[in-house]
Amino acid sequence: MAADLSPDPQTARLDRRVTWGVIALVAATVLIGALAPPASHPAAPTPATVSDPAQDQSCSEWGDGCKVCRRIGEETACSLPGIACTPGPVTCRRDAGEP
């Protein structure tokens, strides 16, 4: 029993239509991606725009949820952030003079 591998004309026509449809869809997607204007996202607040606890001498410890910084005399020491940490707003965690 030998299988007949030659497609009938109706199947070949349908295959060509599907192939050209996929090519047109891919081309349209690429063109839309290339010509569309970039999305504008509001700028995330940076420590410079937020009241910076590092500059505030009344704050002895501050952090952003990922790392914690502490003022030790005139020096500042900060921890390392975690590998999958998403920083939040910088806030003062402890005022000077608190234990």
Short mmCIF file of C-alpha atoms in Angstrom, two decimals:
data_model
loop_
_atom_site.label_atom_id
_atom_site.label_comp_id
_atom_site.label_asym_id
_atom_site.label_seq_id
_atom_site.Cartn_x
_atom_site.Cartn_y
_atom_site.Cartn_z
CA MET A 1 0.00 0.00 0.00
CA ALA A 2 1.74 3.10 -1.19
CA ALA A 3 0.53 6.43 0.12
CA ASP A 4 -0.29 9.10 -2.41
CA LEU A 5 1.81 12.13 -1.32
CA SER A 6 0.69 14.55 -4.01
CA PRO A 7 -1.88 16.97 -2.56
CA ASP A 8 -5.04 17.67 -4.42
CA PRO A 9 -5.42 21.19 -5.92
CA GLN A 10 -7.96 22.34 -3.33
CA THR A 11 -5.64 21.43 -0.42
CA ALA A 12 -2.66 23.09 -2.13
CA ARG A 13 -4.72 26.29 -2.59
CA LEU A 14 -5.73 26.27 1.07
CA ASP A 15 -2.11 25.71 2.15
CA ARG A 16 -0.98 28.70 0.07
CA ARG A 17 -3.72 30.88 1.57
CA VAL A 18 -2.78 29.92 5.11
CA THR A 19 0.94 30.47 4.39
CA TRP A 20 0.35 33.94 2.91
CA GLY A 21 -2.02 34.78 5.76
CA VAL A 22 0.64 33.92 8.34
CA ILE A 23 3.25 35.94 6.42
CA ALA A 24 0.90 38.96 6.26
CA LEU A 25 0.13 38.69 9.97
CA VAL A 26 3.82 38.57 10.89
CA ALA A 27 4.61 41.52 8.61
CA ALA A 28 1.75 43.58 10.06
CA THR A 29 2.88 42.82 13.61
CA VAL A 30 6.46 43.86 12.85
CA LEU A 31 5.32 47.07 11.14
CA ILE A 32 3.01 48.01 14.02
CA GLY A 33 5.83 47.41 16.50
CA ALA A 34 8.24 49.52 14.46
CA LEU A 35 5.88 52.41 13.73
CA ALA A 36 3.97 52.67 17.02
CA PRO A 37 5.10 55.48 19.33
CA PRO A 38 6.81 54.31 22.51
CA ALA A 39 4.65 54.12 25.62
CA SER A 40 5.22 56.96 28.03
CA HIS A 41 5.53 55.87 31.63
CA PRO A 42 5.62 58.33 34.51
CA ALA A 43 9.08 58.69 35.92
CA ALA A 44 9.64 56.83 39.16
CA PRO A 45 10.60 59.07 42.04
CA THR A 46 14.30 59.03 42.69
CA PRO A 47 15.94 59.63 46.04
CA ALA A 48 16.90 63.09 44.78
CA THR A 49 13.25 64.06 44.25
CA VAL A 50 12.11 62.51 47.53
CA SER A 51 13.18 64.02 50.84
CA ASP A 52 16.55 62.28 51.06
CA PRO A 53 17.09 60.79 54.54
CA ALA A 54 20.81 60.41 53.76
CA GLN A 55 21.10 64.19 53.76
CA ASP A 56 18.91 64.62 56.85
CA GLN A 57 21.14 64.53 59.94
CA SER A 58 18.14 63.76 62.18
CA CYS A 59 17.67 60.36 60.48
CA SER A 60 20.10 57.67 61.63
CA GLU A 61 18.69 54.72 59.60
CA TRP A 62 16.79 54.68 56.30
CA GLY A 63 15.87 52.18 53.65
CA ASP A 64 13.84 51.41 50.55
CA GLY A 65 12.68 47.90 51.42
CA CYS A 66 15.68 46.32 49.69
CA LYS A 67 18.64 47.81 51.48
CA VAL A 68 19.09 49.56 54.78
CA CYS A 69 21.57 52.37 55.37
CA ARG A 70 22.78 53.54 58.75
CA ARG A 71 24.71 56.60 59.81
CA ILE A 72 27.65 55.66 62.06
CA GLY A 73 29.31 58.85 63.21
CA GLU A 74 30.31 60.71 60.03
CA GLU A 75 30.26 57.52 57.91
CA THR A 76 27.34 55.81 56.15
CA ALA A 77 27.05 52.02 55.85
CA CYS A 78 24.49 50.27 53.63
CA SER A 79 23.46 46.63 53.29
CA LEU A 80 23.38 44.84 49.94
CA PRO A 81 19.96 44.44 48.27
CA GLY A 82 18.42 41.01 47.78
CA ILE A 83 18.59 39.39 44.36
CA ALA A 84 14.85 39.67 43.63
CA CYS A 85 14.07 42.85 45.51
CA THR A 86 11.89 45.64 44.17
CA PRO A 87 12.81 48.93 45.85
CA GLY A 88 10.10 51.15 47.24
CA PRO A 89 10.19 54.72 48.44
CA VAL A 90 13.13 55.71 50.63
CA THR A 91 11.93 56.32 54.18
CA CYS A 92 13.55 57.12 57.48
CA ARG A 93 13.40 54.05 59.73
CA ARG A 94 14.98 55.47 62.86
CA ASP A 95 15.55 59.02 64.03
CA ALA A 96 18.81 60.08 65.61
CA GLY A 97 18.78 59.42 69.34
CA GLU A 98 16.43 56.41 69.14
CA PRO A 99 17.87 53.10 70.38
#
